[in-house]
């Protein structure tokens, strides 16, 4: 292929790639499986754009001078001679390959709803527990955690809550127990899983840039000796500031909390404390030798740095995916209350629903070719019964363009008077009134302001207090002469000695 023709072909391909990305981003799929499929397709198209752009830049740089030579040949000689030469080359090519079919560039990057290859790719990169990237699957990491020496036993729910807590005062292991190869492989596997999970669920994000920022933050903290639990001086770990009670005492050598000072003093003569104190003193001496030894770093400190870096990455990745973490805890709690039959039925229903959606999209493409055309809806009109936007005159007739805001519902905007009137009986509005302390919600229709609702509720309470009958006037008392009077008046006269 000629250089100029290759340049034109790459520029055309770049435009088709941009159009393919725009077609996919235009619609927002409802199912998470289709959304992941769309995102992975867009990520592949972006990779192709980068590779094609690099090839185009190499052509423009023209390091070997082939592009300049071709331009000189076209501009300097007979143009018809070069043209007929290209025609002869094309004819010779088709004569050698008579059955070769031409590639349809229009269909190359066109989105196909029934693309089984990409759908199977999305199905294979997630396990059943992950449910297409909605939840974590940390069962293997949990089993590795339970096999660690001197670890605190916990169930899977507690592990999901505390798997990124590594300091001894917050459920983590002691510093000496972390120096084993088993713990190093556990933390590394956990960090690798979270990194792969982020890459699979967020294909359009620059995960490498995010991880490099995590590493830069860790490097700055390590240079300042501010990494929690890994300082040269163990007393600076900060665990002593997080005691469970005011009488509790923290031992820097054992990295353990004691309930009171007597228990703390009694443990000072134990073998475990003496051994831990010797290890801490040796570690401090070693770190002091490093600081005065002109930059010489021991192998122990290098291993500590590697473990601390993986712990820091786990913390940052877990905080970046806090939504998936909380959803995982809710899902595990829900599944623990289900029987095995209910779990299997839930999986079957999810699989059948996914298959039905893809079958309906495939049938629609076969029955009617017009479904391939995108619905043009620049005014964002709501869809009608046929799935197409309603007419604009009907949109104006029902007042759907009028925005009505309710402050009690958290400044939620309702489109149209009909939906605004209906929302007074919905759960969102009733919950907002109950948060304000209002129990009788039937009297607060058409009231959307918080101050207005509080004033009306205060007025209603004052009216109810005035109308409330005094309980003392309901009980009647009779004196010795047969005079009947209320209980309050009877006791007042009795105190005065008038009876």
Short mmCIF file of C-alpha atoms in Angstrom, two decimals:
data_model
loop_
_atom_site.label_atom_id
_atom_site.label_comp_id
_atom_site.label_asym_id
_atom_site.label_seq_id
_atom_site.Cartn_x
_atom_site.Cartn_y
_atom_site.Cartn_z
CA UNK A 1 0.00 0.00 0.00
CA UNK A 2 1.24 3.48 -0.87
CA UNK A 3 2.17 5.77 1.98
CA UNK A 4 -0.40 8.46 1.15
CA UNK A 5 -3.12 5.84 0.74
CA UNK A 6 -2.22 4.32 4.10
CA UNK A 7 -2.35 7.80 5.64
CA UNK A 8 -5.83 8.41 4.18
CA UNK A 9 -7.00 4.96 5.34
CA UNK A 10 -5.84 5.55 8.92
CA UNK A 11 -7.54 8.96 9.08
CA UNK A 12 -10.78 7.44 7.79
CA UNK A 13 -10.48 4.62 10.32
CA UNK A 14 -10.01 7.13 13.15
CA UNK A 15 -13.22 8.91 12.18
CA UNK A 16 -15.11 5.62 12.09
CA UNK A 17 -13.73 4.70 15.52
CA UNK A 18 -14.89 8.04 16.96
CA UNK A 19 -18.34 7.56 15.46
CA UNK A 20 -18.53 4.01 16.86
CA UNK A 21 -17.70 5.32 20.36
CA UNK A 22 -20.33 8.06 20.04
CA UNK A 23 -22.96 5.49 19.01
CA UNK A 24 -22.23 3.35 22.05
CA UNK A 25 -22.08 6.20 24.56
CA UNK A 26 -25.35 7.71 23.30
CA UNK A 27 -27.53 5.09 25.03
CA UNK A 28 -27.31 4.02 28.66
CA UNK A 29 -28.05 0.27 29.09
CA UNK A 30 -30.28 -0.73 31.99
CA UNK A 31 -28.66 -4.07 32.82
CA UNK A 32 -25.21 -4.03 34.40
CA UNK A 33 -24.09 -6.82 32.04
CA UNK A 34 -24.89 -4.72 28.98
CA UNK A 35 -23.26 -1.65 30.55
CA UNK A 36 -20.03 -3.55 31.18
CA UNK A 37 -20.13 -4.93 27.66
CA UNK A 38 -20.51 -1.39 26.32
CA UNK A 39 -17.65 -0.06 28.46
CA UNK A 40 -15.27 -2.85 27.43
CA UNK A 41 -16.12 -2.26 23.76
CA UNK A 42 -15.39 1.45 24.15
CA UNK A 43 -12.11 0.63 25.90
CA UNK A 44 -11.07 -1.59 22.98
CA UNK A 45 -11.98 1.13 20.49
CA UNK A 46 -9.92 3.66 22.45
CA UNK A 47 -6.94 1.30 22.36
CA UNK A 48 -7.34 1.03 18.58
CA UNK A 49 -7.45 4.83 18.32
CA UNK A 50 -4.17 5.07 20.21
CA UNK A 51 -2.46 2.45 18.05
CA UNK A 52 -3.74 4.01 14.81
CA UNK A 53 -2.71 7.48 16.00
CA UNK A 54 0.83 6.26 16.71
CA UNK A 55 1.01 4.78 13.21
CA UNK A 56 -0.26 8.05 11.71
CA UNK A 57 2.30 10.09 13.65
CA UNK A 58 5.06 7.79 12.39
CA UNK A 59 3.91 8.46 8.80
CA UNK A 60 3.92 12.23 9.36
CA UNK A 61 7.42 12.11 10.89
CA UNK A 62 8.63 10.30 7.74
CA UNK A 63 11.93 9.18 9.18
CA UNK A 64 12.83 7.04 6.12
CA UNK A 65 11.69 9.73 3.62
CA UNK A 66 9.22 7.46 1.77
CA UNK A 67 6.32 9.93 2.11
CA UNK A 68 8.35 12.84 0.73
CA UNK A 69 9.59 10.67 -2.15
CA UNK A 70 6.05 9.64 -3.05
CA UNK A 71 4.80 13.24 -2.98
CA UNK A 72 7.73 14.27 -5.19
CA UNK A 73 6.96 11.50 -7.67
CA UNK A 74 3.30 12.50 -7.90
CA UNK A 75 4.01 16.22 -8.20
CA UNK A 76 7.09 16.09 -10.41
CA UNK A 77 6.29 13.45 -13.04
CA UNK A 78 3.30 12.64 -15.22
CA UNK A 79 0.28 12.17 -12.89
CA UNK A 80 -1.50 9.90 -15.38
CA UNK A 81 1.48 7.58 -15.50
CA UNK A 82 1.39 7.08 -11.72
CA UNK A 83 -2.39 6.68 -11.85
CA UNK A 84 -2.35 3.96 -14.52
CA UNK A 85 0.48 2.21 -12.71
CA UNK A 86 -1.70 1.98 -9.57
CA UNK A 87 -4.61 0.69 -11.69
CA UNK A 88 -2.40 -2.06 -13.13
CA UNK A 89 -1.27 -3.03 -9.63
CA UNK A 90 -4.90 -3.29 -8.48
CA UNK A 91 -5.86 -5.44 -11.46
CA UNK A 92 -2.86 -7.72 -10.93
CA UNK A 93 -3.80 -8.13 -7.25
CA UNK A 94 -7.40 -9.14 -8.07
CA UNK A 95 -6.15 -11.45 -10.81
CA UNK A 96 -4.04 -13.31 -8.25
CA UNK A 97 -6.88 -13.38 -5.68
CA UNK A 98 -10.14 -13.48 -7.68
CA UNK A 99 -12.34 -14.70 -4.80
CA UNK A 100 -11.18 -12.15 -2.25
CA UNK A 101 -14.11 -10.18 -0.84
CA UNK A 102 -13.91 -6.49 -0.15
CA UNK A 103 -14.21 -5.41 3.46
CA UNK A 104 -17.25 -3.31 4.31
CA UNK A 105 -15.85 -0.44 6.35
CA UNK A 106 -19.33 0.75 7.33
CA UNK A 107 -20.05 -2.47 9.27
CA UNK A 108 -16.63 -2.89 10.87
CA UNK A 109 -17.22 -0.98 14.09
CA UNK A 110 -21.01 -0.96 14.12
CA UNK A 111 -22.53 -2.02 17.43
CA UNK A 112 -24.35 -5.34 17.36
CA UNK A 113 -26.77 -6.01 20.26
CA UNK A 114 -26.47 -9.78 19.87
CA UNK A 115 -22.67 -9.90 19.88
CA UNK A 116 -22.10 -13.22 21.65
CA UNK A 117 -18.29 -12.91 21.61
CA UNK A 118 -18.16 -9.77 23.75
CA UNK A 119 -21.03 -11.01 25.93
CA UNK A 120 -19.19 -14.26 26.65
CA UNK A 121 -16.07 -12.24 27.49
CA UNK A 122 -18.01 -10.26 30.10
CA UNK A 123 -19.47 -13.49 31.49
CA UNK A 124 -16.05 -15.12 31.83
CA UNK A 125 -14.22 -12.30 33.62
CA UNK A 126 -16.59 -12.38 36.64
CA UNK A 127 -17.50 -15.13 39.04
CA UNK A 128 -21.05 -15.89 40.11
CA UNK A 129 -20.43 -14.32 43.52
CA UNK A 130 -19.29 -11.04 41.93
CA UNK A 131 -22.54 -10.71 39.93
CA UNK A 132 -21.01 -8.75 37.02
CA UNK A 133 -18.90 -6.51 39.25
CA UNK A 134 -21.54 -5.56 41.80
CA UNK A 135 -19.97 -7.41 44.74
CA UNK A 136 -16.55 -8.54 45.96
CA UNK A 137 -15.61 -12.22 46.04
CA UNK A 138 -13.11 -12.37 48.90
CA UNK A 139 -13.71 -15.99 49.95
CA UNK A 140 -10.21 -17.13 48.91
CA UNK A 141 -8.64 -14.12 50.67
CA UNK A 142 -10.73 -14.87 53.77
CA UNK A 143 -9.50 -18.48 53.84
CA UNK A 144 -5.90 -17.28 53.50
CA UNK A 145 -6.50 -14.83 56.34
CA UNK A 146 -7.78 -17.57 58.65
CA UNK A 147 -4.64 -19.63 57.99
CA UNK A 148 -2.33 -16.84 59.19
CA UNK A 149 -0.60 -17.45 62.54
CA UNK A 150 -1.85 -15.57 65.62
CA UNK A 151 -4.81 -14.12 63.73
CA UNK A 152 -8.04 -13.11 65.42
CA UNK A 153 -10.88 -15.40 64.34
CA UNK A 154 -13.87 -13.71 62.71
CA UNK A 155 -16.69 -14.57 60.34
CA UNK A 156 -16.91 -13.49 56.72
CA UNK A 157 -19.06 -10.43 57.48
CA UNK A 158 -16.59 -9.14 60.05
CA UNK A 159 -13.76 -9.76 57.60
CA UNK A 160 -15.52 -7.66 54.94
CA UNK A 161 -15.73 -4.86 57.48
CA UNK A 162 -12.13 -5.03 58.69
CA UNK A 163 -10.01 -6.49 55.89
CA UNK A 164 -8.31 -3.11 55.31
CA UNK A 165 -7.53 -2.53 59.02
CA UNK A 166 -3.93 -3.56 59.62
CA UNK A 167 -2.93 -1.86 62.90
CA UNK A 168 -2.93 -4.07 66.03
CA UNK A 169 -5.35 -1.84 67.92
CA UNK A 170 -7.95 -2.14 65.14
CA UNK A 171 -7.96 -5.89 64.56
CA UNK A 172 -4.70 -6.27 62.63
CA UNK A 173 -1.70 -8.47 63.37
CA UNK A 174 1.32 -7.47 65.38
CA UNK A 175 4.36 -6.15 63.60
CA UNK A 176 6.43 -9.25 64.29
CA UNK A 177 3.67 -11.55 62.94
CA UNK A 178 3.53 -9.57 59.69
CA UNK A 179 7.12 -10.39 58.77
CA UNK A 180 6.28 -13.92 57.61
CA UNK A 181 6.19 -14.97 53.96
CA UNK A 182 2.62 -16.23 54.41
CA UNK A 183 1.39 -12.77 55.42
CA UNK A 184 3.36 -11.15 52.57
CA UNK A 185 1.67 -13.45 50.01
CA UNK A 186 -1.77 -12.83 51.62
CA UNK A 187 -1.51 -9.03 51.42
CA UNK A 188 -0.09 -9.21 47.89
CA UNK A 189 -2.92 -11.48 46.69
CA UNK A 190 -5.53 -9.21 48.29
CA UNK A 191 -4.06 -6.10 46.63
CA UNK A 192 -3.86 -7.89 43.26
CA UNK A 193 -7.49 -8.97 43.48
CA UNK A 194 -8.73 -5.45 44.26
CA UNK A 195 -6.62 -4.05 41.42
CA UNK A 196 -7.98 -6.62 38.93
CA UNK A 197 -11.52 -6.00 40.15
CA UNK A 198 -11.14 -2.27 39.50
CA UNK A 199 -9.76 -2.92 36.02
CA UNK A 200 -12.65 -5.25 35.18
CA UNK A 201 -15.44 -3.01 36.52
CA UNK A 202 -13.98 0.32 35.36
CA UNK A 203 -12.42 -0.30 31.96
CA UNK A 204 -12.69 3.37 30.95
CA UNK A 205 -10.69 4.69 33.91
CA UNK A 206 -6.92 5.05 33.93
CA UNK A 207 -6.20 2.53 36.68
CA UNK A 208 -2.43 2.75 36.18
CA UNK A 209 -2.52 6.48 36.90
CA UNK A 210 -4.60 5.87 40.03
CA UNK A 211 -2.19 3.23 41.30
CA UNK A 212 0.81 5.46 40.60
CA UNK A 213 -0.80 8.23 42.69
CA UNK A 214 -1.28 5.71 45.52
CA UNK A 215 2.39 4.74 45.31
CA UNK A 216 3.48 8.40 45.29
CA UNK A 217 1.44 9.09 48.43
CA UNK A 218 2.93 6.05 50.13
CA UNK A 219 6.46 7.08 49.16
CA UNK A 220 5.93 10.53 50.67
CA UNK A 221 4.55 9.06 53.92
CA UNK A 222 7.37 6.51 54.11
CA UNK A 223 10.03 9.16 53.71
CA UNK A 224 8.42 11.18 56.50
CA UNK A 225 8.11 8.05 58.70
CA UNK A 226 4.33 8.53 58.93
CA UNK A 227 3.05 5.14 57.71
CA UNK A 228 0.71 3.90 60.42
CA UNK A 229 2.08 0.82 62.18
CA UNK A 230 5.46 0.88 60.40
CA UNK A 231 7.32 3.78 62.02
CA UNK A 232 10.87 3.27 63.26
CA UNK A 233 9.64 4.12 66.75
CA UNK A 234 6.70 1.81 67.47
CA UNK A 235 5.31 4.20 70.06
CA UNK A 236 4.42 6.56 67.22
CA UNK A 237 1.97 4.10 65.77
CA UNK A 238 -0.96 5.98 67.19
CA UNK A 239 -2.66 2.91 68.67
CA UNK A 240 -2.25 4.22 72.20
CA UNK A 241 -4.52 7.14 71.33
CA UNK A 242 -7.39 4.79 70.42
CA UNK A 243 -7.93 2.93 73.70
CA UNK A 244 -11.29 1.40 74.52
CA UNK A 245 -11.53 3.01 78.00
CA UNK A 246 -9.77 5.76 80.01
CA UNK A 247 -8.27 3.20 82.44
CA UNK A 248 -6.80 1.06 79.65
CA UNK A 249 -3.05 0.90 79.10
CA UNK A 250 -1.19 0.27 75.85
CA UNK A 251 2.05 -1.70 75.67
CA UNK A 252 4.29 -0.53 72.83
CA UNK A 253 6.44 -3.66 72.99
CA UNK A 254 3.60 -6.20 72.87
CA UNK A 255 1.36 -3.91 70.75
CA UNK A 256 -1.56 -4.88 72.94
CA UNK A 257 -4.14 -3.12 75.10
CA UNK A 258 -4.67 -3.95 78.79
CA UNK A 259 -7.81 -3.11 80.76
CA UNK A 260 -6.11 -1.36 83.70
CA UNK A 261 -2.70 -0.50 85.11
CA UNK A 262 -2.52 -3.52 87.44
CA UNK A 263 -2.88 -5.99 84.57
CA UNK A 264 -0.35 -3.95 82.62
CA UNK A 265 2.20 -4.04 85.44
CA UNK A 266 1.76 -7.79 85.99
CA UNK A 267 2.47 -8.63 82.37
CA UNK A 268 5.80 -6.78 82.38
CA UNK A 269 7.53 -9.77 83.97
CA UNK A 270 6.16 -12.30 81.50
CA UNK A 271 8.23 -14.08 78.88
CA UNK A 272 6.19 -12.72 75.97
CA UNK A 273 6.72 -9.12 77.03
CA UNK A 274 10.46 -9.63 77.59
CA UNK A 275 10.84 -11.26 74.17
CA UNK A 276 8.80 -8.51 72.48
CA UNK A 277 10.84 -5.81 74.23
CA UNK A 278 14.07 -7.39 73.01
CA UNK A 279 12.78 -7.55 69.44
CA UNK A 280 11.65 -3.91 69.57
CA UNK A 281 14.99 -2.79 70.98
CA UNK A 282 16.86 -4.68 68.25
CA UNK A 283 14.63 -3.11 65.63
CA UNK A 284 15.24 0.38 67.03
CA UNK A 285 19.00 -0.21 67.13
CA UNK A 286 18.89 -1.42 63.56
CA UNK A 287 16.90 1.61 62.42
CA UNK A 288 19.30 3.90 64.29
CA UNK A 289 22.23 2.28 62.55
CA UNK A 290 20.53 2.81 59.22
CA UNK A 291 19.97 6.53 59.87
CA UNK A 292 23.64 7.01 60.81
CA UNK A 293 25.03 4.64 58.20
CA UNK A 294 24.89 6.97 55.16
CA UNK A 295 21.80 5.50 53.56
CA UNK A 296 22.44 1.79 54.13
CA UNK A 297 19.05 0.01 54.37
CA UNK A 298 18.76 -3.45 55.88
CA UNK A 299 16.85 -6.35 54.33
CA UNK A 300 14.36 -6.27 57.20
CA UNK A 301 13.47 -2.65 56.53
CA UNK A 302 13.09 -3.37 52.82
CA UNK A 303 10.68 -6.20 53.56
CA UNK A 304 8.74 -3.94 55.94
CA UNK A 305 8.49 -1.36 53.19
CA UNK A 306 7.16 -3.92 50.69
CA UNK A 307 4.51 -5.16 53.13
CA UNK A 308 3.53 -1.61 54.12
CA UNK A 309 3.19 -0.62 50.46
CA UNK A 310 0.77 -3.48 49.79
CA UNK A 311 -1.23 -2.64 52.90
CA UNK A 312 -1.43 0.99 51.81
CA UNK A 313 -2.64 -0.06 48.35
CA UNK A 314 -5.35 -2.28 49.87
CA UNK A 315 -6.56 0.62 52.03
CA UNK A 316 -6.74 3.07 49.14
CA UNK A 317 -8.40 0.58 46.76
CA UNK A 318 -10.98 -0.36 49.38
CA UNK A 319 -11.80 3.31 50.00
CA UNK A 320 -12.08 3.93 46.25
CA UNK A 321 -14.57 1.03 45.93
CA UNK A 322 -16.54 1.68 49.12
CA UNK A 323 -19.87 1.31 47.29
CA UNK A 324 -19.10 -2.23 46.12
CA UNK A 325 -17.86 -3.06 49.61
CA UNK A 326 -21.06 -1.95 51.36
CA UNK A 327 -23.17 -3.69 48.72
CA UNK A 328 -21.19 -6.88 49.32
CA UNK A 329 -21.93 -6.79 53.05
CA UNK A 330 -25.64 -6.27 52.41
CA UNK A 331 -25.68 -9.11 49.87
CA UNK A 332 -23.89 -11.52 52.22
CA UNK A 333 -26.30 -10.70 55.05
CA UNK A 334 -29.24 -11.25 52.74
CA UNK A 335 -27.92 -14.58 51.45
CA UNK A 336 -27.23 -15.85 54.96
CA UNK A 337 -30.95 -15.62 55.66
CA UNK A 338 -31.85 -17.62 52.54
CA UNK A 339 -32.03 -21.36 52.03
CA UNK A 340 -30.03 -23.19 49.37
CA UNK A 341 -33.16 -23.57 47.26
CA UNK A 342 -33.84 -19.83 47.36
CA UNK A 343 -30.25 -19.04 46.37
CA UNK A 344 -30.43 -21.40 43.39
CA UNK A 345 -33.79 -19.97 42.36
CA UNK A 346 -32.37 -16.44 42.49
CA UNK A 347 -29.47 -17.45 40.22
CA UNK A 348 -31.85 -19.14 37.77
CA UNK A 349 -34.11 -16.07 37.64
CA UNK A 350 -31.15 -13.80 36.98
CA UNK A 351 -29.86 -16.04 34.20
CA UNK A 352 -33.32 -16.38 32.58
CA UNK A 353 -33.94 -12.62 32.71
CA UNK A 354 -30.60 -11.96 31.01
CA UNK A 355 -31.30 -14.51 28.30
CA UNK A 356 -34.81 -13.11 27.64
CA UNK A 357 -33.53 -9.57 27.21
CA UNK A 358 -30.96 -10.67 24.63
CA UNK A 359 -33.51 -12.86 22.79
CA UNK A 360 -35.98 -9.99 22.51
CA UNK A 361 -33.31 -7.63 21.18
CA UNK A 362 -32.24 -10.23 18.63
CA UNK A 363 -35.84 -10.88 17.47
CA UNK A 364 -36.47 -7.17 17.09
CA UNK A 365 -33.48 -6.80 14.79
CA UNK A 366 -34.71 -9.64 12.57
CA UNK A 367 -38.32 -8.48 12.37
CA UNK A 368 -37.80 -4.81 11.69
CA UNK A 369 -34.69 -3.16 10.30
CA UNK A 370 -35.88 0.24 11.48
CA UNK A 371 -34.97 -0.70 15.05
CA UNK A 372 -31.30 -0.22 14.15
CA UNK A 373 -31.94 3.50 13.71
CA UNK A 374 -31.32 5.59 16.80
CA UNK A 375 -34.30 7.50 18.19
CA UNK A 376 -33.72 11.21 17.79
CA UNK A 377 -34.87 12.89 21.00
CA UNK A 378 -33.07 16.22 21.49
CA UNK A 379 -35.80 17.62 23.80
CA UNK A 380 -35.54 14.64 26.17
CA UNK A 381 -39.25 13.91 25.91
CA UNK A 382 -40.54 10.99 28.02
CA UNK A 383 -41.32 7.76 26.11
CA UNK A 384 -44.87 6.69 25.36
CA UNK A 385 -46.51 3.27 25.27
CA UNK A 386 -44.59 2.32 22.10
CA UNK A 387 -41.20 3.28 23.50
CA UNK A 388 -40.92 6.39 21.33
CA UNK A 389 -41.01 10.00 22.58
CA UNK A 390 -44.49 11.44 23.05
CA UNK A 391 -45.55 14.41 20.87
CA UNK A 392 -44.46 17.82 22.06
CA UNK A 393 -48.04 19.13 22.20
CA UNK A 394 -48.97 16.31 24.59
CA UNK A 395 -45.88 17.13 26.63
CA UNK A 396 -47.09 20.75 26.94
CA UNK A 397 -50.70 19.71 27.58
CA UNK A 398 -49.85 17.67 30.66
CA UNK A 399 -47.43 20.33 31.90
CA UNK A 400 -44.48 17.94 31.96
CA UNK A 401 -42.12 20.81 31.30
CA UNK A 402 -43.04 22.51 34.60
CA UNK A 403 -40.55 21.78 37.40
CA UNK A 404 -42.04 21.66 40.92
CA UNK A 405 -39.60 21.35 43.84
CA UNK A 406 -40.39 19.91 47.26
CA UNK A 407 -38.04 20.98 50.03
CA UNK A 408 -39.34 18.31 52.41
CA UNK A 409 -38.31 15.62 49.92
CA UNK A 410 -34.74 16.94 49.82
CA UNK A 411 -35.34 19.50 47.02
CA UNK A 412 -36.50 16.71 44.70
CA UNK A 413 -37.82 18.05 41.38
CA UNK A 414 -41.13 16.68 40.06
CA UNK A 415 -41.98 17.12 36.39
CA UNK A 416 -45.63 18.05 35.94
CA UNK A 417 -48.51 18.80 38.28
CA UNK A 418 -49.82 15.25 38.23
CA UNK A 419 -46.67 13.63 39.60
CA UNK A 420 -46.34 16.53 42.08
CA UNK A 421 -49.83 15.91 43.49
CA UNK A 422 -49.25 12.17 43.71
CA UNK A 423 -46.01 12.47 45.64
CA UNK A 424 -47.74 13.74 48.82
CA UNK A 425 -48.92 10.17 49.48
CA UNK A 426 -45.61 8.55 48.53
CA UNK A 427 -43.00 7.20 50.92
CA UNK A 428 -40.39 9.91 50.22
CA UNK A 429 -42.63 12.79 51.32
CA UNK A 430 -44.02 10.90 54.34
CA UNK A 431 -40.49 9.98 55.44
CA UNK A 432 -39.41 13.63 55.16
CA UNK A 433 -42.31 14.72 57.40
CA UNK A 434 -41.48 12.06 59.97
CA UNK A 435 -37.87 13.25 60.04
CA UNK A 436 -39.23 16.67 61.04
CA UNK A 437 -41.19 15.07 63.91
CA UNK A 438 -44.58 15.33 62.19
CA UNK A 439 -46.76 12.27 62.73
CA UNK A 440 -50.12 13.37 61.30
CA UNK A 441 -49.14 13.63 57.63
CA UNK A 442 -52.69 13.86 56.23
CA UNK A 443 -53.00 17.54 57.20
CA UNK A 444 -49.86 18.62 55.34
CA UNK A 445 -50.95 18.26 51.73
CA UNK A 446 -49.66 20.94 49.30
CA UNK A 447 -47.04 22.03 51.85
CA UNK A 448 -43.50 21.73 50.52
CA UNK A 449 -41.45 24.09 52.71
CA UNK A 450 -39.78 22.92 55.91
CA UNK A 451 -40.38 26.17 57.82
CA UNK A 452 -44.01 26.26 56.75
CA UNK A 453 -44.55 22.66 57.86
CA UNK A 454 -42.92 23.25 61.25
CA UNK A 455 -45.02 26.36 61.90
CA UNK A 456 -48.24 24.52 61.01
CA UNK A 457 -47.29 21.57 63.20
CA UNK A 458 -46.58 23.89 66.14
CA UNK A 459 -49.96 25.61 65.64
CA UNK A 460 -51.75 22.25 65.54
CA UNK A 461 -50.10 21.14 68.76
CA UNK A 462 -51.08 24.36 70.54
CA UNK A 463 -54.68 23.96 69.39
CA UNK A 464 -54.79 20.38 70.61
CA UNK A 465 -53.44 21.41 74.01
CA UNK A 466 -56.14 24.08 74.43
CA UNK A 467 -58.90 21.71 73.40
CA UNK A 468 -57.68 18.97 75.68
CA UNK A 469 -60.02 18.45 78.66
CA UNK A 470 -58.49 18.67 82.12
CA UNK A 471 -58.39 15.23 83.65
CA UNK A 472 -59.06 16.68 87.11
CA UNK A 473 -62.55 17.85 86.11
CA UNK A 474 -63.65 14.36 85.14
CA UNK A 475 -63.46 12.92 88.68
CA UNK A 476 -66.25 14.14 91.00
CA UNK A 477 -65.92 14.18 94.80
CA UNK A 478 -68.63 14.52 97.46
CA UNK A 479 -68.17 16.13 100.90
CA UNK A 480 -69.89 15.21 104.16
CA UNK A 481 -72.87 17.44 103.44
CA UNK A 482 -73.48 15.87 100.05
CA UNK A 483 -72.03 18.68 97.94
CA UNK A 484 -70.56 17.33 94.64
CA UNK A 485 -67.50 19.08 93.23
CA UNK A 486 -64.47 18.29 91.02
CA UNK A 487 -61.53 16.45 92.56
CA UNK A 488 -59.19 19.42 92.29
CA UNK A 489 -61.61 21.79 94.04
CA UNK A 490 -62.28 19.19 96.75
CA UNK A 491 -58.59 18.82 97.61
CA UNK A 492 -58.04 22.60 97.55
CA UNK A 493 -60.88 23.15 100.04
CA UNK A 494 -59.65 20.28 102.17
CA UNK A 495 -56.16 21.82 102.40
CA UNK A 496 -57.71 25.14 103.45
CA UNK A 497 -59.73 23.44 106.19
CA UNK A 498 -63.07 24.55 104.78
CA UNK A 499 -64.59 21.05 104.64
#
